[in-house]
C-alpha cells in the first residue's frame, strides 16, 4: 500500500465514521421513564440499546483518533514504521489497517 493509497483509505474511513455518527446521533439520547406508556422491560431494553450505542460512539472516537495519528505520521514521513521499535510494519498489516501504529510483534507484546 502506498502512502497515497493509505491517505485515501484513512480519509474515506474518517468520512464513514462521521456518517455513522450522524445516522446514530439520536440513539444515545436519555431514555425517558414514562410509567404509563412503557413497561419496565421495554425501558430496560431501551437502556441497554442506549448503552450499546454509547459504546459504539466511543469506539468510533477511538478509531478517529487512530486515523488522525496515522495521517500525522504520513505527513511526518513516519507512516509504515512501528512507533515502538522503529521497524517496518508488514505490508499486509498496513493493507488491512492503514492506521496501525505498531508491528505485530510490538502490538502483541512479544519481547525479542
PDB file of N, CA and C in Angstrom:
ATOM      1  N   UNK A   1       0.859  -1.176   0.000  1.00  0.00           N
ATOM      2  CA  UNK A   1       0.000   0.000   0.000  1.00  0.00           C
ATOM      3  C   UNK A   1       0.901   1.234   0.000  1.00  0.00           C
ATOM      4  N   UNK A   2       0.643   2.119  -0.928  1.00  0.00           N
ATOM      5  CA  UNK A   2       1.427   3.348  -0.997  1.00  0.00           C
ATOM      6  C   UNK A   2       0.896   4.359   0.013  1.00  0.00           C
ATOM      7  N   UNK A   3       1.673   5.404   0.229  1.00  0.00           N
ATOM      8  CA  UNK A   3       1.233   6.451   1.156  1.00  0.00           C
ATOM      9  C   UNK A   3      -0.031   7.139   0.644  1.00  0.00           C
ATOM     10  N   UNK A   4      -0.121   7.351  -0.668  1.00  0.00           N
ATOM     11  CA  UNK A   4      -1.324   7.979  -1.229  1.00  0.00           C
ATOM     12  C   UNK A   4      -2.548   7.089  -1.034  1.00  0.00           C
ATOM     13  N   UNK A   5      -2.381   5.790  -1.253  1.00  0.00           N
ATOM     14  CA  UNK A   5      -3.492   4.859  -1.050  1.00  0.00           C
ATOM     15  C   UNK A   5      -3.910   4.840   0.419  1.00  0.00           C
ATOM     16  N   UNK A   6      -2.929   4.869   1.296  1.00  0.00           N
ATOM     17  CA  UNK A   6      -3.222   4.877   2.732  1.00  0.00           C
ATOM     18  C   UNK A   6      -3.981   6.137   3.118  1.00  0.00           C
ATOM     19  N   UNK A   7      -3.523   7.285   2.618  1.00  0.00           N
ATOM     20  CA  UNK A   7      -4.191   8.552   2.933  1.00  0.00           C
ATOM     21  C   UNK A   7      -5.640   8.526   2.453  1.00  0.00           C
ATOM     22  N   UNK A   8      -5.858   8.041   1.228  1.00  0.00           N
ATOM     23  CA  UNK A   8      -7.227   7.963   0.690  1.00  0.00           C
ATOM     24  C   UNK A   8      -8.090   7.032   1.530  1.00  0.00           C
ATOM     25  N   UNK A   9      -7.538   5.871   1.913  1.00  0.00           N
ATOM     26  CA  UNK A   9      -8.291   4.914   2.719  1.00  0.00           C
ATOM     27  C   UNK A   9      -8.621   5.492   4.087  1.00  0.00           C
ATOM     28  N   UNK A  10      -7.663   6.165   4.697  1.00  0.00           N
ATOM     29  CA  UNK A  10      -7.883   6.757   6.023  1.00  0.00           C
ATOM     30  C   UNK A  10      -8.936   7.858   5.969  1.00  0.00           C
ATOM     31  N   UNK A  11      -8.849   8.718   4.959  1.00  0.00           N
ATOM     32  CA  UNK A  11      -9.831   9.801   4.836  1.00  0.00           C
ATOM     33  C   UNK A  11     -11.223   9.255   4.530  1.00  0.00           C
ATOM     34  N   UNK A  12     -11.288   8.212   3.696  1.00  0.00           N
ATOM     35  CA  UNK A  12     -12.586   7.601   3.387  1.00  0.00           C
ATOM     36  C   UNK A  12     -13.201   6.991   4.647  1.00  0.00           C
ATOM     37  N   UNK A  13     -12.389   6.309   5.449  1.00  0.00           N
ATOM     38  CA  UNK A  13     -12.901   5.712   6.684  1.00  0.00           C
ATOM     39  C   UNK A  13     -13.338   6.793   7.663  1.00  0.00           C
ATOM     40  N   UNK A  14     -12.611   7.897   7.704  1.00  0.00           N
ATOM     41  CA  UNK A  14     -12.992   9.011   8.576  1.00  0.00           C
ATOM     42  C   UNK A  14     -14.369   9.543   8.173  1.00  0.00           C
ATOM     43  N   UNK A  15     -14.613   9.658   6.881  1.00  0.00           N
ATOM     44  CA  UNK A  15     -15.929  10.119   6.397  1.00  0.00           C
ATOM     45  C   UNK A  15     -17.021   9.119   6.756  1.00  0.00           C
ATOM     46  N   UNK A  16     -16.718   7.812   6.647  1.00  0.00           N
ATOM     47  CA  UNK A  16     -17.694   6.790   7.018  1.00  0.00           C
ATOM     48  C   UNK A  16     -18.062   6.904   8.493  1.00  0.00           C
ATOM     49  N   UNK A  17     -17.075   7.135   9.323  1.00  0.00           N
ATOM     50  CA  UNK A  17     -17.327   7.274  10.760  1.00  0.00           C
ATOM     51  C   UNK A  17     -18.202   8.484  11.049  1.00  0.00           C
ATOM     52  N   UNK A  18     -17.948   9.582  10.350  1.00  0.00           N
ATOM     53  CA  UNK A  18     -18.767  10.781  10.535  1.00  0.00           C
ATOM     54  C   UNK A  18     -20.210  10.511  10.110  1.00  0.00           C
ATOM     55  N   UNK A  19     -20.391   9.779   9.023  1.00  0.00           N
ATOM     56  CA  UNK A  19     -21.741   9.439   8.562  1.00  0.00           C
ATOM     57  C   UNK A  19     -22.446   8.529   9.572  1.00  0.00           C
ATOM     58  N   UNK A  20     -21.704   7.577  10.142  1.00  0.00           N
ATOM     59  CA  UNK A  20     -22.287   6.702  11.163  1.00  0.00           C
ATOM     60  C   UNK A  20     -22.688   7.501  12.391  1.00  0.00           C
ATOM     61  N   UNK A  21     -21.855   8.458  12.787  1.00  0.00           N
ATOM     62  CA  UNK A  21     -22.191   9.308  13.928  1.00  0.00           C
ATOM     63  C   UNK A  21     -23.481  10.076  13.663  1.00  0.00           C
ATOM     64  N   UNK A  22     -23.584  10.648  12.468  1.00  0.00           N
ATOM     65  CA  UNK A  22     -24.773  11.433  12.129  1.00  0.00           C
ATOM     66  C   UNK A  22     -26.021  10.550  12.084  1.00  0.00           C
ATOM     67  N   UNK A  23     -25.892   9.351  11.532  1.00  0.00           N
ATOM     68  CA  UNK A  23     -27.043   8.458  11.412  1.00  0.00           C
ATOM     69  C   UNK A  23     -27.519   7.945  12.764  1.00  0.00           C
ATOM     70  N   UNK A  24     -26.599   7.845  13.723  1.00  0.00           N
ATOM     71  CA  UNK A  24     -26.947   7.279  15.022  1.00  0.00           C
ATOM     72  C   UNK A  24     -26.968   8.316  16.137  1.00  0.00           C
ATOM     73  N   UNK A  25     -27.082   9.574  15.787  1.00  0.00           N
ATOM     74  CA  UNK A  25     -26.996  10.648  16.777  1.00  0.00           C
ATOM     75  C   UNK A  25     -28.075  10.548  17.856  1.00  0.00           C
ATOM     76  N   UNK A  26     -29.258  10.130  17.494  1.00  0.00           N
ATOM     77  CA  UNK A  26     -30.341  10.093  18.473  1.00  0.00           C
ATOM     78  C   UNK A  26     -30.365   8.820  19.311  1.00  0.00           C
ATOM     79  N   UNK A  27     -29.551   7.846  18.992  1.00  0.00           N
ATOM     80  CA  UNK A  27     -29.596   6.576  19.724  1.00  0.00           C
ATOM     81  C   UNK A  27     -28.949   6.651  21.097  1.00  0.00           C
ATOM     82  N   UNK A  28     -28.249   7.746  21.382  1.00  0.00           N
ATOM     83  CA  UNK A  28     -27.636   7.895  22.709  1.00  0.00           C
ATOM     84  C   UNK A  28     -28.428   8.844  23.597  1.00  0.00           C
ATOM     85  N   UNK A  29     -29.587   9.281  23.126  1.00  0.00           N
ATOM     86  CA  UNK A  29     -30.423  10.186  23.917  1.00  0.00           C
ATOM     87  C   UNK A  29     -30.847   9.524  25.223  1.00  0.00           C
ATOM     88  N   UNK A  30     -31.178  10.346  26.191  1.00  0.00           N
ATOM     89  CA  UNK A  30     -31.627   9.872  27.500  1.00  0.00           C
ATOM     90  C   UNK A  30     -32.921   9.088  27.334  1.00  0.00           C
ATOM     91  N   UNK A  31     -33.003   7.960  28.030  1.00  0.00           N
ATOM     92  CA  UNK A  31     -34.211   7.141  27.991  1.00  0.00           C
ATOM     93  C   UNK A  31     -35.219   7.729  28.966  1.00  0.00           C
ATOM     94  N   UNK A  32     -36.358   8.092  28.439  1.00  0.00           N
ATOM     95  CA  UNK A  32     -37.424   8.667  29.269  1.00  0.00           C
ATOM     96  C   UNK A  32     -38.137   7.554  30.036  1.00  0.00           C
ATOM     97  N   UNK A  33     -38.388   7.801  31.304  1.00  0.00           N
ATOM     98  CA  UNK A  33     -39.098   6.831  32.126  1.00  0.00           C
ATOM     99  C   UNK A  33     -40.557   7.241  32.247  1.00  0.00           C
ATOM    100  N   UNK A  34     -41.381   6.697  31.372  1.00  0.00           N
ATOM    101  CA  UNK A  34     -42.807   7.005  31.360  1.00  0.00           C
ATOM    102  C   UNK A  34     -43.555   5.747  31.795  1.00  0.00           C
ATOM    103  N   UNK A  35     -43.915   5.703  33.046  1.00  0.00           N
ATOM    104  CA  UNK A  35     -44.549   4.524  33.617  1.00  0.00           C
ATOM    105  C   UNK A  35     -45.837   4.133  32.892  1.00  0.00           C
ATOM    106  N   UNK A  36     -46.588   5.115  32.427  1.00  0.00           N
ATOM    107  CA  UNK A  36     -47.887   4.814  31.843  1.00  0.00           C
ATOM    108  C   UNK A  36     -47.789   4.260  30.423  1.00  0.00           C
ATOM    109  N   UNK A  37     -46.746   4.591  29.668  1.00  0.00           N
ATOM    110  CA  UNK A  37     -46.722   4.170  28.266  1.00  0.00           C
ATOM    111  C   UNK A  37     -45.662   3.116  27.961  1.00  0.00           C
ATOM    112  N   UNK A  38     -44.683   2.950  28.805  1.00  0.00           N
ATOM    113  CA  UNK A  38     -43.610   1.999  28.532  1.00  0.00           C
ATOM    114  C   UNK A  38     -43.449   1.081  29.726  1.00  0.00           C
ATOM    115  N   UNK A  39     -43.470  -0.203  29.478  1.00  0.00           N
ATOM    116  CA  UNK A  39     -43.303  -1.174  30.551  1.00  0.00           C
ATOM    117  C   UNK A  39     -41.861  -1.241  31.021  1.00  0.00           C
ATOM    118  N   UNK A  40     -41.675  -1.897  32.152  1.00  0.00           N
ATOM    119  CA  UNK A  40     -40.353  -1.998  32.771  1.00  0.00           C
ATOM    120  C   UNK A  40     -39.349  -2.693  31.844  1.00  0.00           C
ATOM    121  N   UNK A  41     -39.750  -3.778  31.195  1.00  0.00           N
ATOM    122  CA  UNK A  41     -38.848  -4.494  30.299  1.00  0.00           C
ATOM    123  C   UNK A  41     -38.504  -3.659  29.076  1.00  0.00           C
ATOM    124  N   UNK A  42     -39.452  -2.892  28.579  1.00  0.00           N
ATOM    125  CA  UNK A  42     -39.187  -2.024  27.436  1.00  0.00           C
ATOM    126  C   UNK A  42     -38.174  -0.949  27.801  1.00  0.00           C
ATOM    127  N   UNK A  43     -38.293  -0.391  29.009  1.00  0.00           N
ATOM    128  CA  UNK A  43     -37.322   0.608  29.464  1.00  0.00           C
ATOM    129  C   UNK A  43     -35.940  -0.013  29.595  1.00  0.00           C
ATOM    130  N   UNK A  44     -35.883  -1.219  30.147  1.00  0.00           N
ATOM    131  CA  UNK A  44     -34.595  -1.897  30.305  1.00  0.00           C
ATOM    132  C   UNK A  44     -33.957  -2.162  28.938  1.00  0.00           C
ATOM    133  N   UNK A  45     -34.780  -2.567  27.987  1.00  0.00           N
ATOM    134  CA  UNK A  45     -34.288  -2.810  26.636  1.00  0.00           C
ATOM    135  C   UNK A  45     -33.778  -1.507  26.011  1.00  0.00           C
ATOM    136  N   UNK A  46     -34.515  -0.428  26.211  1.00  0.00           N
ATOM    137  CA  UNK A  46     -34.099   0.870  25.672  1.00  0.00           C
ATOM    138  C   UNK A  46     -32.795   1.339  26.312  1.00  0.00           C
ATOM    139  N   UNK A  47     -32.647   1.091  27.608  1.00  0.00           N
ATOM    140  CA  UNK A  47     -31.416   1.495  28.289  1.00  0.00           C
ATOM    141  C   UNK A  47     -30.231   0.651  27.816  1.00  0.00           C
ATOM    142  N   UNK A  48     -30.470  -0.640  27.544  1.00  0.00           N
ATOM    143  CA  UNK A  48     -29.404  -1.492  27.021  1.00  0.00           C
ATOM    144  C   UNK A  48     -28.994  -1.036  25.621  1.00  0.00           C
ATOM    145  N   UNK A  49     -29.954  -0.715  24.791  1.00  0.00           N
ATOM    146  CA  UNK A  49     -29.654  -0.221  23.443  1.00  0.00           C
ATOM    147  C   UNK A  49     -28.892   1.094  23.520  1.00  0.00           C
ATOM    148  N   UNK A  50     -29.261   1.952  24.459  1.00  0.00           N
ATOM    149  CA  UNK A  50     -28.558   3.219  24.642  1.00  0.00           C
ATOM    150  C   UNK A  50     -27.102   2.971  25.043  1.00  0.00           C
ATOM    151  N   UNK A  51     -26.877   2.044  25.954  1.00  0.00           N
ATOM    152  CA  UNK A  51     -25.519   1.729  26.392  1.00  0.00           C
ATOM    153  C   UNK A  51     -24.683   1.182  25.233  1.00  0.00           C
ATOM    154  N   UNK A  52     -25.280   0.340  24.404  1.00  0.00           N
ATOM    155  CA  UNK A  52     -24.558  -0.189  23.241  1.00  0.00           C
ATOM    156  C   UNK A  52     -24.240   0.926  22.255  1.00  0.00           C
ATOM    157  N   UNK A  53     -25.174   1.851  22.064  1.00  0.00           N
ATOM    158  CA  UNK A  53     -24.936   2.979  21.159  1.00  0.00           C
ATOM    159  C   UNK A  53     -23.823   3.877  21.689  1.00  0.00           C
ATOM    160  N   UNK A  54     -23.791   4.079  22.995  1.00  0.00           N
ATOM    161  CA  UNK A  54     -22.723   4.888  23.589  1.00  0.00           C
ATOM    162  C   UNK A  54     -21.365   4.213  23.421  1.00  0.00           C
ATOM    163  N   UNK A  55     -21.333   2.888  23.533  1.00  0.00           N
ATOM    164  CA  UNK A  55     -20.086   2.147  23.333  1.00  0.00           C
ATOM    165  C   UNK A  55     -19.620   2.285  21.877  1.00  0.00           C
ATOM    166  N   UNK A  56     -20.558   2.260  20.937  1.00  0.00           N
ATOM    167  CA  UNK A  56     -20.203   2.450  19.526  1.00  0.00           C
ATOM    168  C   UNK A  56     -19.640   3.846  19.293  1.00  0.00           C
ATOM    169  N   UNK A  57     -20.202   4.840  19.952  1.00  0.00           N
ATOM    170  CA  UNK A  57     -19.695   6.212  19.827  1.00  0.00           C
ATOM    171  C   UNK A  57     -18.250   6.269  20.322  1.00  0.00           C
ATOM    172  N   UNK A  58     -17.970   5.619  21.447  1.00  0.00           N
ATOM    173  CA  UNK A  58     -16.600   5.595  21.978  1.00  0.00           C
ATOM    174  C   UNK A  58     -15.647   4.869  21.024  1.00  0.00           C
ATOM    175  N   UNK A  59     -16.088   3.743  20.445  1.00  0.00           N
ATOM    176  CA  UNK A  59     -15.241   3.003  19.502  1.00  0.00           C
ATOM    177  C   UNK A  59     -14.937   3.853  18.268  1.00  0.00           C
ATOM    178  N   UNK A  60     -15.958   4.562  17.766  1.00  0.00           N
ATOM    179  CA  UNK A  60     -15.727   5.429  16.598  1.00  0.00           C
ATOM    180  C   UNK A  60     -14.769   6.567  16.953  1.00  0.00           C
ATOM    181  N   UNK A  61     -14.889   7.127  18.141  1.00  0.00           N
ATOM    182  CA  UNK A  61     -13.978   8.197  18.565  1.00  0.00           C
ATOM    183  C   UNK A  61     -12.547   7.678  18.653  1.00  0.00           C
ATOM    184  N   UNK A  62     -12.375   6.468  19.191  1.00  0.00           N
ATOM    185  CA  UNK A  62     -11.039   5.870  19.259  1.00  0.00           C
ATOM    186  C   UNK A  62     -10.476   5.630  17.863  1.00  0.00           C
ATOM    187  N   UNK A  63     -11.315   5.162  16.952  1.00  0.00           N
ATOM    188  CA  UNK A  63     -10.848   4.920  15.590  1.00  0.00           C
ATOM    189  C   UNK A  63     -10.478   6.231  14.906  1.00  0.00           C
ATOM    190  N   UNK A  64     -11.272   7.288  15.138  1.00  0.00           N
ATOM    191  CA  UNK A  64     -10.934   8.602  14.561  1.00  0.00           C
ATOM    192  C   UNK A  64      -9.585   9.087  15.089  1.00  0.00           C
ATOM    193  N   UNK A  65      -9.308   8.843  16.358  1.00  0.00           N
ATOM    194  CA  UNK A  65      -8.017   9.238  16.938  1.00  0.00           C
ATOM    195  C   UNK A  65      -6.874   8.466  16.282  1.00  0.00           C
ATOM    196  N   UNK A  66      -7.078   7.158  16.055  1.00  0.00           N
ATOM    197  CA  UNK A  66      -6.045   6.363  15.373  1.00  0.00           C
ATOM    198  C   UNK A  66      -5.825   6.858  13.945  1.00  0.00           C
ATOM    199  N   UNK A  67      -6.909   7.243  13.269  1.00  0.00           N
ATOM    200  CA  UNK A  67      -6.804   7.762  11.900  1.00  0.00           C
ATOM    201  C   UNK A  67      -6.044   9.080  11.906  1.00  0.00           C
ATOM    202  N   UNK A  68      -6.372   9.964  12.843  1.00  0.00           N
ATOM    203  CA  UNK A  68      -5.669  11.259  12.930  1.00  0.00           C
ATOM    204  C   UNK A  68      -4.188  11.046  13.180  1.00  0.00           C
ATOM    205  N   UNK A  69      -3.859  10.094  14.039  1.00  0.00           N
ATOM    206  CA  UNK A  69      -2.463   9.790  14.325  1.00  0.00           C
ATOM    207  C   UNK A  69      -1.757   9.244  13.084  1.00  0.00           C
ATOM    208  N   UNK A  70      -2.427   8.382  12.342  1.00  0.00           N
ATOM    209  CA  UNK A  70      -1.835   7.820  11.120  1.00  0.00           C
ATOM    210  C   UNK A  70      -1.626   8.910  10.070  1.00  0.00           C
ATOM    211  N   UNK A  71      -2.579   9.825   9.953  1.00  0.00           N
ATOM    212  CA  UNK A  71      -2.419  10.927   8.997  1.00  0.00           C
ATOM    213  C   UNK A  71      -1.251  11.822   9.400  1.00  0.00           C
ATOM    214  N   UNK A  72      -1.076  12.019  10.697  1.00  0.00           N
ATOM    215  CA  UNK A  72       0.056  12.805  11.183  1.00  0.00           C
ATOM    216  C   UNK A  72       1.378  12.099  10.849  1.00  0.00           C
ATOM    217  N   UNK A  73       1.409  10.767  11.052  1.00  0.00           N
ATOM    218  CA  UNK A  73       2.617  10.011  10.712  1.00  0.00           C
ATOM    219  C   UNK A  73       2.902  10.078   9.209  1.00  0.00           C
ATOM    220  N   UNK A  74       1.845  10.073   8.398  1.00  0.00           N
ATOM    221  CA  UNK A  74       2.017  10.219   6.949  1.00  0.00           C
ATOM    222  C   UNK A  74       2.649  11.565   6.628  1.00  0.00           C
ATOM    223  N   UNK A  75       2.143  12.620   7.242  1.00  0.00           N
ATOM    224  CA  UNK A  75       2.664  13.970   6.994  1.00  0.00           C
ATOM    225  C   UNK A  75       4.117  14.111   7.436  1.00  0.00           C
ATOM    226  N   UNK A  76       4.500  13.383   8.468  1.00  0.00           N
ATOM    227  CA  UNK A  76       5.858  13.473   9.004  1.00  0.00           C
ATOM    228  C   UNK A  76       6.821  12.463   8.366  1.00  0.00           C
ATOM    229  N   UNK A  77       6.305  11.624   7.462  1.00  0.00           N
ATOM    230  CA  UNK A  77       7.148  10.618   6.821  1.00  0.00           C
ATOM    231  C   UNK A  77       7.468   9.431   7.704  1.00  0.00           C
ATOM    232  N   UNK A  78       6.676   9.215   8.749  1.00  0.00           N
ATOM    233  CA  UNK A  78       6.917   8.119   9.681  1.00  0.00           C
ATOM    234  C   UNK A  78       5.910   6.987   9.540  1.00  0.00           C
ATOM    235  N   UNK A  79       4.973   7.119   8.623  1.00  0.00           N
ATOM    236  CA  UNK A  79       3.948   6.089   8.451  1.00  0.00           C
ATOM    237  C   UNK A  79       4.605   4.827   7.905  1.00  0.00           C
ATOM    238  N   UNK A  80       4.171   3.686   8.407  1.00  0.00           N
ATOM    239  CA  UNK A  80       4.695   2.411   7.945  1.00  0.00           C
ATOM    240  C   UNK A  80       5.799   1.876   8.828  1.00  0.00           C
ATOM    241  N   UNK A  81       6.184   2.652   9.826  1.00  0.00           N
ATOM    242  CA  UNK A  81       7.216   2.226  10.769  1.00  0.00           C
ATOM    243  C   UNK A  81       6.598   2.116  12.160  1.00  0.00           C
ATOM    244  N   UNK A  82       6.999   1.107  12.898  1.00  0.00           N
ATOM    245  CA  UNK A  82       6.473   0.844  14.234  1.00  0.00           C
ATOM    246  C   UNK A  82       6.826   1.991  15.176  1.00  0.00           C
ATOM    247  N   UNK A  83       5.833   2.477  15.889  1.00  0.00           N
ATOM    248  CA  UNK A  83       6.047   3.561  16.849  1.00  0.00           C
ATOM    249  C   UNK A  83       6.836   3.090  18.067  1.00  0.00           C
ATOM    250  N   UNK A  84       6.898   1.804  18.299  1.00  0.00           N
ATOM    251  CA  UNK A  84       7.605   1.269  19.457  1.00  0.00           C
ATOM    252  C   UNK A  84       9.055   0.906  19.157  1.00  0.00           C
ATOM    253  N   UNK A  85       9.261   0.110  18.096  1.00  0.00           N
ATOM    254  CA  UNK A  85      10.618  -0.391  17.826  1.00  0.00           C
ATOM    255  C   UNK A  85      11.268   0.248  16.595  1.00  0.00           C
ATOM    256  N   UNK A  86      10.487   0.947  15.777  1.00  0.00           N
ATOM    257  CA  UNK A  86      11.035   1.618  14.604  1.00  0.00           C
ATOM    258  C   UNK A  86      11.176   0.750  13.370  1.00  0.00           C
ATOM    259  N   UNK A  87      10.891  -0.543  13.498  1.00  0.00           N
ATOM    260  CA  UNK A  87      10.969  -1.449  12.337  1.00  0.00           C
ATOM    261  C   UNK A  87       9.781  -1.200  11.409  1.00  0.00           C
ATOM    262  N   UNK A  88       9.918  -1.650  10.168  1.00  0.00           N
ATOM    263  CA  UNK A  88       8.811  -1.512   9.219  1.00  0.00           C
ATOM    264  C   UNK A  88       7.643  -2.391   9.644  1.00  0.00           C
ATOM    265  N   UNK A  89       6.444  -1.873   9.451  1.00  0.00           N
ATOM    266  CA  UNK A  89       5.230  -2.637   9.715  1.00  0.00           C
ATOM    267  C   UNK A  89       4.934  -3.440   8.452  1.00  0.00           C
ATOM    268  N   UNK A  90       4.542  -4.696   8.610  1.00  0.00           N
ATOM    269  CA  UNK A  90       4.279  -5.584   7.473  1.00  0.00           C
ATOM    270  C   UNK A  90       3.245  -4.980   6.526  1.00  0.00           C
ATOM    271  N   UNK A  91       3.512  -5.135   5.238  1.00  0.00           N
ATOM    272  CA  UNK A  91       2.621  -4.606   4.189  1.00  0.00           C
ATOM    273  C   UNK A  91       1.185  -5.105   4.358  1.00  0.00           C
ATOM    274  N   UNK A  92       1.030  -6.386   4.663  1.00  0.00           N
ATOM    275  CA  UNK A  92      -0.321  -6.949   4.827  1.00  0.00           C
ATOM    276  C   UNK A  92      -1.045  -6.297   6.003  1.00  0.00           C
ATOM    277  N   UNK A  93      -0.310  -6.014   7.066  1.00  0.00           N
ATOM    278  CA  UNK A  93      -0.922  -5.359   8.246  1.00  0.00           C
ATOM    279  C   UNK A  93      -1.405  -3.966   7.869  1.00  0.00           C
ATOM    280  N   UNK A  94      -0.578  -3.232   7.144  1.00  0.00           N
ATOM    281  CA  UNK A  94      -0.963  -1.875   6.735  1.00  0.00           C
ATOM    282  C   UNK A  94      -2.104  -1.895   5.731  1.00  0.00           C
ATOM    283  N   UNK A  95      -2.111  -2.898   4.851  1.00  0.00           N
ATOM    284  CA  UNK A  95      -3.204  -3.007   3.879  1.00  0.00           C
ATOM    285  C   UNK A  95      -4.522  -3.290   4.593  1.00  0.00           C
ATOM    286  N   UNK A  96      -4.446  -4.092   5.650  1.00  0.00           N
ATOM    287  CA  UNK A  96      -5.646  -4.408   6.428  1.00  0.00           C
ATOM    288  C   UNK A  96      -6.097  -3.217   7.272  1.00  0.00           C
ATOM    289  N   UNK A  97      -5.124  -2.527   7.876  1.00  0.00           N
ATOM    290  CA  UNK A  97      -5.428  -1.392   8.756  1.00  0.00           C
ATOM    291  C   UNK A  97      -4.349  -0.319   8.589  1.00  0.00           C
ATOM    292  N   UNK A  98      -4.601   0.649   7.694  1.00  0.00           N
ATOM    293  CA  UNK A  98      -3.597   1.692   7.465  1.00  0.00           C
ATOM    294  C   UNK A  98      -3.316   2.560   8.686  1.00  0.00           C
ATOM    295  N   UNK A  99      -4.145   2.457   9.721  1.00  0.00           N
ATOM    296  CA  UNK A  99      -3.914   3.257  10.921  1.00  0.00           C
ATOM    297  C   UNK A  99      -3.038   2.524  11.936  1.00  0.00           C
ATOM    298  N   UNK A 100      -2.583   1.319  11.610  1.00  0.00           N
ATOM    299  CA  UNK A 100      -1.751   0.548  12.539  1.00  0.00           C
ATOM    300  C   UNK A 100      -0.478   1.323  12.858  1.00  0.00           C
ATOM    301  N   UNK A 101      -0.178   1.449  14.149  1.00  0.00           N
ATOM    302  CA  UNK A 101       0.992   2.209  14.584  1.00  0.00           C
ATOM    303  C   UNK A 101       2.125   1.306  15.056  1.00  0.00           C
ATOM    304  N   UNK A 102       1.832   0.015  15.203  1.00  0.00           N
ATOM    305  CA  UNK A 102       2.850  -0.898  15.690  1.00  0.00           C
ATOM    306  C   UNK A 102       2.932  -2.134  14.804  1.00  0.00           C
ATOM    307  N   UNK A 103       4.121  -2.744  14.795  1.00  0.00           N
ATOM    308  CA  UNK A 103       4.282  -4.017  14.101  1.00  0.00           C
ATOM    309  C   UNK A 103       3.559  -5.078  14.924  1.00  0.00           C
ATOM    310  N   UNK A 104       3.385  -6.249  14.345  1.00  0.00           N
ATOM    311  CA  UNK A 104       2.663  -7.320  15.035  1.00  0.00           C
ATOM    312  C   UNK A 104       3.378  -7.703  16.331  1.00  0.00           C
ATOM    313  N   UNK A 105       4.688  -7.775  16.280  1.00  0.00           N
ATOM    314  CA  UNK A 105       5.463  -8.172  17.460  1.00  0.00           C
ATOM    315  C   UNK A 105       5.220  -7.227  18.630  1.00  0.00           C
ATOM    316  N   UNK A 106       5.322  -5.926  18.383  1.00  0.00           N
ATOM    317  CA  UNK A 106       5.113  -4.944  19.456  1.00  0.00           C
ATOM    318  C   UNK A 106       3.646  -4.880  19.888  1.00  0.00           C
ATOM    319  N   UNK A 107       2.743  -4.983  18.943  1.00  0.00           N
ATOM    320  CA  UNK A 107       1.312  -4.914  19.284  1.00  0.00           C
ATOM    321  C   UNK A 107       0.885  -6.099  20.129  1.00  0.00           C
ATOM    322  N   UNK A 108       1.520  -7.249  19.914  1.00  0.00           N
ATOM    323  CA  UNK A 108       1.157  -8.445  20.685  1.00  0.00           C
ATOM    324  C   UNK A 108       1.889  -8.533  22.004  1.00  0.00           C
ATOM    325  N   UNK A 109       2.898  -7.658  22.210  1.00  0.00           N
ATOM    326  CA  UNK A 109       3.627  -7.643  23.461  1.00  0.00           C
ATOM    327  C   UNK A 109       4.701  -8.715  23.563  1.00  0.00           C
ATOM    328  N   UNK A 110       5.033  -9.331  22.429  1.00  0.00           N
ATOM    329  CA  UNK A 110       6.080 -10.359  22.417  1.00  0.00           C
ATOM    330  C   UNK A 110       7.428  -9.671  22.496  1.00  0.00           C
ATOM    331  N   UNK A 111       8.249 -10.074  23.450  1.00  0.00           N
ATOM    332  CA  UNK A 111       9.577  -9.464  23.570  1.00  0.00           C
ATOM    333  C   UNK A 111      10.586 -10.293  22.784  1.00  0.00           C
ATOM    334  N   UNK A 112      11.595  -9.601  22.280  1.00  0.00           N
ATOM    335  CA  UNK A 112      12.534 -10.148  21.364  1.00  0.00           C
ATOM    336  C   UNK A 112      13.482 -11.127  21.838  1.00  0.00           C
TER     337      UNK A 112
END
